[in-house]
mmCIF file of C-alpha atoms in Angstrom:
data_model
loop_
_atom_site.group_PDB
_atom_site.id
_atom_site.type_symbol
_atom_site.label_atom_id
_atom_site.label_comp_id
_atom_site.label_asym_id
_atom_site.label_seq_id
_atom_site.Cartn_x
_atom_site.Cartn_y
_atom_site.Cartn_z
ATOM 1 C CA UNK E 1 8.110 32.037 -8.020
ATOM 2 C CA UNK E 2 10.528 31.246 -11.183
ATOM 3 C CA UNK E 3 12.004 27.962 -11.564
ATOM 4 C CA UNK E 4 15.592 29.056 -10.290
ATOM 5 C CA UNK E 5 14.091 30.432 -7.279
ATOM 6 C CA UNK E 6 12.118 27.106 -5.964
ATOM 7 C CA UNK E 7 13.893 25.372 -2.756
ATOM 8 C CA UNK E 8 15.734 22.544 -4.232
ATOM 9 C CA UNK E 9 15.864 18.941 -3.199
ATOM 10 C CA UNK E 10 18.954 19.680 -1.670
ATOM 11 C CA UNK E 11 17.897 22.716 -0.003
ATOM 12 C CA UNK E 12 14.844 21.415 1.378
ATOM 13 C CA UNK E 13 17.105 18.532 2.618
ATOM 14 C CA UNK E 14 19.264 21.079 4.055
ATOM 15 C CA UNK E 15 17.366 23.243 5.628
ATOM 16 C CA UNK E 16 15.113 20.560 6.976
ATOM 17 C CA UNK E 17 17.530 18.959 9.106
ATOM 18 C CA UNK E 18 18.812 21.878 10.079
ATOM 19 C CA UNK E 19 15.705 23.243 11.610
ATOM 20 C CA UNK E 20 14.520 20.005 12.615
ATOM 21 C CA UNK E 21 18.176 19.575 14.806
ATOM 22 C CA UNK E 22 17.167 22.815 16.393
ATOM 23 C CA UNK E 23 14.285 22.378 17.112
ATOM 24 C CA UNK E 24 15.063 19.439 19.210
ATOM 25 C CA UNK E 25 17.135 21.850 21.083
ATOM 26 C CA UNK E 26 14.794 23.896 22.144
ATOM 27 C CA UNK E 27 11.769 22.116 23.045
ATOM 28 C CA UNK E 28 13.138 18.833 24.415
ATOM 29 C CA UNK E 29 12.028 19.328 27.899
ATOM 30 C CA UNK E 30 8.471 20.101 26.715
ATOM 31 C CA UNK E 31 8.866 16.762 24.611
ATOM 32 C CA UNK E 32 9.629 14.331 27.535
ATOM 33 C CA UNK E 33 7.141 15.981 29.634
ATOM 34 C CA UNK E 34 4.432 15.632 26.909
ATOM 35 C CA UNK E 35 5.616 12.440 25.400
ATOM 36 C CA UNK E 36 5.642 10.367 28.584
ATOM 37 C CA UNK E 37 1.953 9.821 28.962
ATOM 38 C CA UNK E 38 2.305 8.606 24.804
ATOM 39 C CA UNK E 39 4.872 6.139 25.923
ATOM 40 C CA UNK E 40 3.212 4.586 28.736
ATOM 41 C CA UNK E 41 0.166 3.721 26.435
ATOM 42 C CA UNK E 42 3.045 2.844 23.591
ATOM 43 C CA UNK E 43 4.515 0.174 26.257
ATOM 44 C CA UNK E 44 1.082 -1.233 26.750
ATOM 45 C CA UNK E 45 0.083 -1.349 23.243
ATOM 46 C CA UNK E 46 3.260 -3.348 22.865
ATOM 47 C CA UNK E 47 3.003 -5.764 25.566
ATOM 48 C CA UNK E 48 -0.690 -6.751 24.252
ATOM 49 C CA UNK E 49 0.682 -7.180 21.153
ATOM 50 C CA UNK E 50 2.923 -9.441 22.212
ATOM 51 C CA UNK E 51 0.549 -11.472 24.419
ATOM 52 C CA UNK E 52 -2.107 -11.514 21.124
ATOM 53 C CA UNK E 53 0.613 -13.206 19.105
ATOM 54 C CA UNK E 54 1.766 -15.111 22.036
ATOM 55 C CA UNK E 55 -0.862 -16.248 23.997
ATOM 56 C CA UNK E 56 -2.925 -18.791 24.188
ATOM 57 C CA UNK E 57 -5.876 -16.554 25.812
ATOM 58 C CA UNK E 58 -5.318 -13.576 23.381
ATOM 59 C CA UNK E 59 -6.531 -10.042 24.854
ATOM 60 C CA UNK E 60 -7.722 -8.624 21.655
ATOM 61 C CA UNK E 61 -10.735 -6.612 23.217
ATOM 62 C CA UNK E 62 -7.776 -4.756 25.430
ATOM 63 C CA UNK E 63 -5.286 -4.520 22.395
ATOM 64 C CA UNK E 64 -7.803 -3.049 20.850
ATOM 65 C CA UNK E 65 -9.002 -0.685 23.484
ATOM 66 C CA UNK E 66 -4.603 -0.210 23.581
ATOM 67 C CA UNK E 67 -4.788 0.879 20.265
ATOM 68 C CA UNK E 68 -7.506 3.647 20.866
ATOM 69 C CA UNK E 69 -6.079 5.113 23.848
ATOM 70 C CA UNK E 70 -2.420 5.323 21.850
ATOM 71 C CA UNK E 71 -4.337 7.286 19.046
ATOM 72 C CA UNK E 72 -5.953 9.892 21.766
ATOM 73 C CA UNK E 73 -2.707 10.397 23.131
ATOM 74 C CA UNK E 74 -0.771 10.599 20.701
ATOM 75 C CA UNK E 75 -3.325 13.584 18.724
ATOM 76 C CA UNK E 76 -2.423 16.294 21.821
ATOM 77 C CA UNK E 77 1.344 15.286 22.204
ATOM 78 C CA UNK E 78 1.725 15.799 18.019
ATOM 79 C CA UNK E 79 -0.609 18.928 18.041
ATOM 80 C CA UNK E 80 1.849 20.767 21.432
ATOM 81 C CA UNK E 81 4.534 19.880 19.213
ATOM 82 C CA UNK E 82 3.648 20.818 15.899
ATOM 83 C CA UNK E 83 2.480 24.037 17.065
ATOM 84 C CA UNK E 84 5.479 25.217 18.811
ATOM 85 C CA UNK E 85 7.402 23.916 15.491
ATOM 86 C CA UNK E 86 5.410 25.755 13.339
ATOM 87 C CA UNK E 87 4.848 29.056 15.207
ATOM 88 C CA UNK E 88 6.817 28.828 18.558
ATOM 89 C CA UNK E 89 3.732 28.936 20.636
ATOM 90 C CA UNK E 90 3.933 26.481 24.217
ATOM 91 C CA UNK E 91 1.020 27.782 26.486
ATOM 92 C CA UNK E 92 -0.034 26.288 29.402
ATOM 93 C CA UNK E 93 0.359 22.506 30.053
ATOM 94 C CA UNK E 94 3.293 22.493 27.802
ATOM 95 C CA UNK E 95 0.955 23.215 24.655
ATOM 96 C CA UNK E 96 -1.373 19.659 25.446
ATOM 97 C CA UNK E 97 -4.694 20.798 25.326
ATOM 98 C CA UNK E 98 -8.187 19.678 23.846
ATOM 99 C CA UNK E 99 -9.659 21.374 21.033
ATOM 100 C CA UNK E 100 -10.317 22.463 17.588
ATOM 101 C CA UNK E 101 -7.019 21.267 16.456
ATOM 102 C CA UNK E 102 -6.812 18.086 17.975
ATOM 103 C CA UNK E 103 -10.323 17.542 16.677
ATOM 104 C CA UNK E 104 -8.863 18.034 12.931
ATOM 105 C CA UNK E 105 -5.866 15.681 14.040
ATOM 106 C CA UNK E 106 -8.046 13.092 15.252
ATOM 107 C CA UNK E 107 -9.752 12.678 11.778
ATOM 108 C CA UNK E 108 -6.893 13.172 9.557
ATOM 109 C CA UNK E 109 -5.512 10.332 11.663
ATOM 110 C CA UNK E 110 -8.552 8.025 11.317
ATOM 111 C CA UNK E 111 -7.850 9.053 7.571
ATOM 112 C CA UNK E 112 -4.178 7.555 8.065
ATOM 113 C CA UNK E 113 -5.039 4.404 10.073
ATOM 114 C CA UNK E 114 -7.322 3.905 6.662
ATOM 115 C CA UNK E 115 -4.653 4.223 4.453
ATOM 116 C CA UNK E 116 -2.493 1.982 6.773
ATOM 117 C CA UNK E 117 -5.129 -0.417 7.027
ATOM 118 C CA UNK E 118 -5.450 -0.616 2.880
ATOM 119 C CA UNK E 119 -1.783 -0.879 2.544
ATOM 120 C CA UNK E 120 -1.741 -3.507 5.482
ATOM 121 C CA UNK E 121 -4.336 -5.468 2.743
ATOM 122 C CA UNK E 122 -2.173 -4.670 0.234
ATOM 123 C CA UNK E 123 0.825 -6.049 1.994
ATOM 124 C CA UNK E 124 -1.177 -9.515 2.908
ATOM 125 C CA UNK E 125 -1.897 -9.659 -0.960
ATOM 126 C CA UNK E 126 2.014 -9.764 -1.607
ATOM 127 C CA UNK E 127 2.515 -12.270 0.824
ATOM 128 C CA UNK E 128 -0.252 -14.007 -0.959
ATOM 129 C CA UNK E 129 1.172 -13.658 -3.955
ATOM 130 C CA UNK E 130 4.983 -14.869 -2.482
ATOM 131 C CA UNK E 131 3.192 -17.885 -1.418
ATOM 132 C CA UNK E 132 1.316 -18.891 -4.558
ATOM 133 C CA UNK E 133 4.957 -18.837 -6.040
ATOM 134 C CA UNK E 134 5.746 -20.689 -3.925
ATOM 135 C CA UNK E 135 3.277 -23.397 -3.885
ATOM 136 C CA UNK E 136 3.876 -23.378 -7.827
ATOM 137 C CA UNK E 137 7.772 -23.956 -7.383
ATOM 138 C CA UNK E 138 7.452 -26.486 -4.980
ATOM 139 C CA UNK E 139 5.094 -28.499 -7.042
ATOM 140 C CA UNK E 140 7.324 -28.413 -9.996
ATOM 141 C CA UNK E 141 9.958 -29.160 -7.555
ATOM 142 C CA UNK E 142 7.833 -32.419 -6.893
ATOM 143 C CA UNK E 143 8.649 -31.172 -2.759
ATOM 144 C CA UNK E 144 6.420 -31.280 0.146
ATOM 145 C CA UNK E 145 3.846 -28.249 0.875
ATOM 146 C CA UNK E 146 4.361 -26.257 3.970
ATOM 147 C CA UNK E 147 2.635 -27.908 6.523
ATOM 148 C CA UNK E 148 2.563 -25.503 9.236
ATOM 149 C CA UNK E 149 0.008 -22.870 10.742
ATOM 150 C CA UNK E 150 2.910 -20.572 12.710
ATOM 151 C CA UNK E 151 4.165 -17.586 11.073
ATOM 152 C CA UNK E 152 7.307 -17.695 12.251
ATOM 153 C CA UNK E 153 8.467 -21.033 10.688
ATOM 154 C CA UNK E 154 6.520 -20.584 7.575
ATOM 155 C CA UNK E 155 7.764 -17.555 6.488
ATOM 156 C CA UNK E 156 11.851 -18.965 6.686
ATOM 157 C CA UNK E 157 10.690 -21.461 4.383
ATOM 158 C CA UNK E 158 9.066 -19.517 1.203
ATOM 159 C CA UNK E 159 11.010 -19.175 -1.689
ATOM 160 C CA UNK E 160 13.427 -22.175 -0.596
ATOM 161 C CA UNK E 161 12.554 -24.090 -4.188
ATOM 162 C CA UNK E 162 12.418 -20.517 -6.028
ATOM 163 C CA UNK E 163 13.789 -20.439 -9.539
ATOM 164 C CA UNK E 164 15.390 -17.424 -11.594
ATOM 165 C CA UNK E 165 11.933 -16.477 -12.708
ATOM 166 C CA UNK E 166 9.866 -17.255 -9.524
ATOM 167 C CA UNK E 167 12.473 -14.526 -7.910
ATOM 168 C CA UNK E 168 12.200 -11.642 -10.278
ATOM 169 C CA UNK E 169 8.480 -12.262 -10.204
ATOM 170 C CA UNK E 170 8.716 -11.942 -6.407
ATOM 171 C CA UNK E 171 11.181 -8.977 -6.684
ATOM 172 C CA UNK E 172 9.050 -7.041 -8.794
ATOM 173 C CA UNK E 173 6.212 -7.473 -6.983
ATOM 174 C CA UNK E 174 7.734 -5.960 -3.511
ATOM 175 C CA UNK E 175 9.359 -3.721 -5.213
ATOM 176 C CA UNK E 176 6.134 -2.128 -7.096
ATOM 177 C CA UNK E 177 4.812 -2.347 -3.621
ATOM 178 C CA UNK E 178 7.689 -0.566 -1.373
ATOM 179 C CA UNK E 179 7.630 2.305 -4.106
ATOM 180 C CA UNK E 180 3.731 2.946 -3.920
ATOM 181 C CA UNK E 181 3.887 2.318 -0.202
ATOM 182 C CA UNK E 182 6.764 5.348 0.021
ATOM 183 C CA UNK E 183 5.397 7.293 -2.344
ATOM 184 C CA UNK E 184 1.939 7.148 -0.895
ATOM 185 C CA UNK E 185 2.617 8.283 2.580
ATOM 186 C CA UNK E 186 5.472 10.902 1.668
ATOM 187 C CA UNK E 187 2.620 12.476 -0.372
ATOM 188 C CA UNK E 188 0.373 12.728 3.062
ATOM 189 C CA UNK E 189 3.294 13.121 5.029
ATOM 190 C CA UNK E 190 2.595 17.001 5.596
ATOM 191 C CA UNK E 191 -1.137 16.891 6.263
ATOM 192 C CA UNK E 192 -0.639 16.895 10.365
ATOM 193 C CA UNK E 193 1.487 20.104 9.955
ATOM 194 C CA UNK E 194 -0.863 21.750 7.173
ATOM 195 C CA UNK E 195 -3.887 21.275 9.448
ATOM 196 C CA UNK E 196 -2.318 22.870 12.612
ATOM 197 C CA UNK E 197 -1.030 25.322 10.170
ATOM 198 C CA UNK E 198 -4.206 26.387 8.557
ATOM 199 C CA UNK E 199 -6.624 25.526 11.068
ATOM 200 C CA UNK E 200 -8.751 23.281 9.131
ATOM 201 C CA UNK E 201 -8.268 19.427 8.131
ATOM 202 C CA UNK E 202 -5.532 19.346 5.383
ATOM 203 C CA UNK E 203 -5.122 15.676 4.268
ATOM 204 C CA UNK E 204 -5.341 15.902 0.859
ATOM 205 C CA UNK E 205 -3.744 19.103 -0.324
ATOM 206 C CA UNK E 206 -0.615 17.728 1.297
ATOM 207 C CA UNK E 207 -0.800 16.009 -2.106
ATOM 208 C CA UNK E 208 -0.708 19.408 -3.861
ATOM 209 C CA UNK E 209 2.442 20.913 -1.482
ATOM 210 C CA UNK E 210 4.241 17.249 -1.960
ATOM 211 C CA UNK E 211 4.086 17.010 -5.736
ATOM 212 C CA UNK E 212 7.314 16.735 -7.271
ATOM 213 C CA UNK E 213 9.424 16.278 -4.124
ATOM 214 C CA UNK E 214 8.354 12.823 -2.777
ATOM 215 C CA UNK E 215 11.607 11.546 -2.764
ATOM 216 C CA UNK E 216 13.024 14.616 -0.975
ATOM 217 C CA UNK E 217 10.485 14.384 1.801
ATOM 218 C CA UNK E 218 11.015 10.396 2.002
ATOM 219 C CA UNK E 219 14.358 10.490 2.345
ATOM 220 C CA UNK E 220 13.622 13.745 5.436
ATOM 221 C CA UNK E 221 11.094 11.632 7.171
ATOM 222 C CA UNK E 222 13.639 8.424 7.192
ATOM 223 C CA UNK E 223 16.466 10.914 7.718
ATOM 224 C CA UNK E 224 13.962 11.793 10.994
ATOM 225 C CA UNK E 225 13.414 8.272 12.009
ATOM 226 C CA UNK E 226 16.709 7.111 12.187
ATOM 227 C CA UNK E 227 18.224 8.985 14.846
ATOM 228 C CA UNK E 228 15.201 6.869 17.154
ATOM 229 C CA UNK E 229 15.886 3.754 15.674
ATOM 230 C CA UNK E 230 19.800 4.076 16.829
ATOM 231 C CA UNK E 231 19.049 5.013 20.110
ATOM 232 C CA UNK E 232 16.626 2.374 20.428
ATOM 233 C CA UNK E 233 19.418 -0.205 20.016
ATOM 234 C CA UNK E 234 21.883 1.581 21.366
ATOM 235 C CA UNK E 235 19.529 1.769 24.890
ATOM 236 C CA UNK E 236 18.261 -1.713 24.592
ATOM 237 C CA UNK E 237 21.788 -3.245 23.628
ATOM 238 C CA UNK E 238 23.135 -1.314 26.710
ATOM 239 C CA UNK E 239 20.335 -1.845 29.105
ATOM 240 C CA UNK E 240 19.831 -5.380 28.631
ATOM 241 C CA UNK E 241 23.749 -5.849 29.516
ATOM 242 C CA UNK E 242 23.278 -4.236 32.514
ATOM 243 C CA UNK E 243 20.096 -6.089 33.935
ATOM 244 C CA UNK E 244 21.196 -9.379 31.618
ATOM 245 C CA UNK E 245 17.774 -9.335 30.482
ATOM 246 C CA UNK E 246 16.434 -8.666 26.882
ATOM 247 C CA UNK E 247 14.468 -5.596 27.155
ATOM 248 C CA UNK E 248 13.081 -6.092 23.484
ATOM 249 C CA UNK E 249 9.245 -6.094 23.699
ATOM 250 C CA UNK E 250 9.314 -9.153 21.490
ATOM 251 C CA UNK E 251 11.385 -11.144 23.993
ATOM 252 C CA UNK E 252 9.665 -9.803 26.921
ATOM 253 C CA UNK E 253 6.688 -12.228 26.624
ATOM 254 C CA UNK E 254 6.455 -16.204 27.295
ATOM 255 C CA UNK E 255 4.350 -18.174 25.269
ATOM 256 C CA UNK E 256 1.682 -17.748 27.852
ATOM 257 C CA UNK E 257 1.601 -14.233 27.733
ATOM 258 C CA UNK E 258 3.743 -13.498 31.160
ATOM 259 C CA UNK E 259 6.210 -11.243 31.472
ATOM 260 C CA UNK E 260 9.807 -13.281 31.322
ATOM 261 C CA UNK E 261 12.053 -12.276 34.469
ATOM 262 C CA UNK E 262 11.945 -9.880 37.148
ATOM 263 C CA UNK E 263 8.748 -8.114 35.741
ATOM 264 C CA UNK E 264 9.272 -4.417 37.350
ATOM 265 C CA UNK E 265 13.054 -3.765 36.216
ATOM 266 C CA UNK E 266 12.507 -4.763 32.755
ATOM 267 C CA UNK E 267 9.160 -2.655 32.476
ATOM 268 C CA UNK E 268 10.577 0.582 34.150
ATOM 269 C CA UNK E 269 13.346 -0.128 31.740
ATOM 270 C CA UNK E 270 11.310 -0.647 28.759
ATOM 271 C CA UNK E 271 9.668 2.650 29.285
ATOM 272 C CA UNK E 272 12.530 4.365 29.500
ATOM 273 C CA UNK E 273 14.152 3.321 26.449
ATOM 274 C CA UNK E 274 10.739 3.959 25.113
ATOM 275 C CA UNK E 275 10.458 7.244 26.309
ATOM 276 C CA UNK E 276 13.616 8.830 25.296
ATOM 277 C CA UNK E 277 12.783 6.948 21.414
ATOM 278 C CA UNK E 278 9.723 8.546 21.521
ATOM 279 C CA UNK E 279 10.260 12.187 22.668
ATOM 280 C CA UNK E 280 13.545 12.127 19.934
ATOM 281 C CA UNK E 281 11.513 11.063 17.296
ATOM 282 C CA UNK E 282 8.352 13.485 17.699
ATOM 283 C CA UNK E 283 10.616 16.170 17.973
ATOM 284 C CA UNK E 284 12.751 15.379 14.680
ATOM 285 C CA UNK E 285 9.366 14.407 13.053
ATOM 286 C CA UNK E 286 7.643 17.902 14.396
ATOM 287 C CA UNK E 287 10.745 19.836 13.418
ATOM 288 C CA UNK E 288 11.055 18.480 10.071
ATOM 289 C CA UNK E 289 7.859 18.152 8.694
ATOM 290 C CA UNK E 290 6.823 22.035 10.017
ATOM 291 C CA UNK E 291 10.392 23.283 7.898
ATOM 292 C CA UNK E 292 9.097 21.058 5.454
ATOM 293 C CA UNK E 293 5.710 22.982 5.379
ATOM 294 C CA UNK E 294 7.039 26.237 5.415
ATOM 295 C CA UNK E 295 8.738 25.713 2.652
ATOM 296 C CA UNK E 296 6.323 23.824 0.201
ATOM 297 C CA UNK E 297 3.683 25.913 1.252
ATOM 298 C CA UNK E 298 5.294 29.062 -0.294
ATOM 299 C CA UNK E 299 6.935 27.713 -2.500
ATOM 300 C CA UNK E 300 3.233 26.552 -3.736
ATOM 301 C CA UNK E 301 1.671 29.905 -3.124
ATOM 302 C CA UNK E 302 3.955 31.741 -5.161
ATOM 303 C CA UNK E 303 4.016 29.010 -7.938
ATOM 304 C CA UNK E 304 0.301 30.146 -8.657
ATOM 305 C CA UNK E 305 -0.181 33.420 -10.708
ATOM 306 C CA UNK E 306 -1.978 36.226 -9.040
#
């Protein structure tokens, strides 16, 4: 492939969200159907979350077992979807079934919940860093430490004795993050799709179909996550007007780890704002990432001389 005949940024954005839109389309029925097993275990997950940072009795051997039974879900529900986007195929069960590419799914996603889990560490060792700045500033300030073990008022109060070079330091520092952070997982961004694709775990040539276009792919995968994110308000804001309730997993919980109000309507409405999030966003994500695939994986193919 010459240079002048390689998809551009702008056509990959293009044609991306183009096919991604239609996809949606077409296979939204099979994406609530599939996705609302996923969002059951998502509300769960959610509200065990919330009672772990809640609670004093925290649940972490179900949160846990919450986060395992999300994973095994969620590997079927991707693979129906992913399929269909990548060569229209449904089958029976709506495409969910159990086997040689959910078994390749399942390890490239231990393979991600690694790289989350490193860039989780990562993230802790900016905080880290925020805070020795902190400590530092406040000592030349001659001002009291922070003298308190919860999160939530601690984290207000760093950087409130920062100076000019305390900030840039601190600036820098998330910046250099963010960009490695983006950069890292648009990179591996197309290894679910390659791997359904070829038939065979694909992690890390996703590397080889992503280089060069990182910041075209970010900006599709945001570009995909979006449309979720509004509805997600949108529901919430509208729902919780109509029960008077917050519906917002994090103001669902009491400090004991109850549910606050009347716990059935705000749980059947949870899931249902957590549904409809969920079956959008799979299908953008499926739609997008398989037009991405397509189109990096020839472009790469005929980029390499016979």
């Amino acid at each position: 492939m010459t240079p002048s005949s390689r998809p551009t940024s702008i056509s990959l954005l293009r044609n991306a969200s183009t096919n991604a839109v239609k996809f949606s389309g077409d296979a939204w029925l099979q994406a609530l159907v599939v996705t609302l097993p996923l969002a059951l275990a998502t509300v769960w997950n959610s509200l065990l979350a919330a009672q772990v940072y809640r609670a004093d009795a925290k649940p972490f051997d179900l949160y846990i077992l919450s986060l395992l039974v999300l994973v095994l879900v969620a590997i079927p529900v991707h693979a129906a979807l992913l399929r269909r986007a990548l060569n229209g195929t449904v089958g029976p069960a709506f495409g969910v079934r159990i086997g040689g590419d959910e078994g390749h799914l399942a390890i490239v996603a231990l393979l991600g919940i690694l790289v989350f889990t490193v860039l989780g560490a990562a993230g802790l060792g900016l905080v880290a860093v925020i805070a020795g700045l902190d400590l530092a500033a406040r000592a030349g300030a001659d001002a009291p430490p922070i003298d308190s073990e919860v999160v939530d008022a601690v984290m207000p109060m760093l950087g409130e004795y920062f100076g000019t070079g305390e900030w840039i330091a601190a600036g820098v520092a998330i910046a250099v993050f963010s960009i490695f952070a983006i950069w890292f997982l648009s990179r591996l961004s197309l290894a679910y799709a390659a791997t359904i694709a070829r038939g065979k775990i694909q992690a890390l040539p996703s590397f080889a179909l992503t280089r060069g276009r990182w910041i075209a792919v970010a900006i599709i995968l945001v570009a995909a996550l979006l449309p979720g994110m509004a509805l997600r308000y949108g529901l919430e804001a509208m729902v919780s007007a109509s029960l008077g309730l917050p519906i917002a997993v994090e103001q669902l919980t009491r400090a004991d780890g109850s549910i606050a109000g009347p716990a059935m309507p705000v749980l059947v409405a949870l899931l249902v704002v957590v549904w409809l999030v969920t079956a959008l966003t799979a299908l953008l994500y499926a739609g997008a990432t398989a037009s991405l695939y397509a189109a990096l994986s020839r472009d790469t193919a005929e980029s390499v001389p016979a």
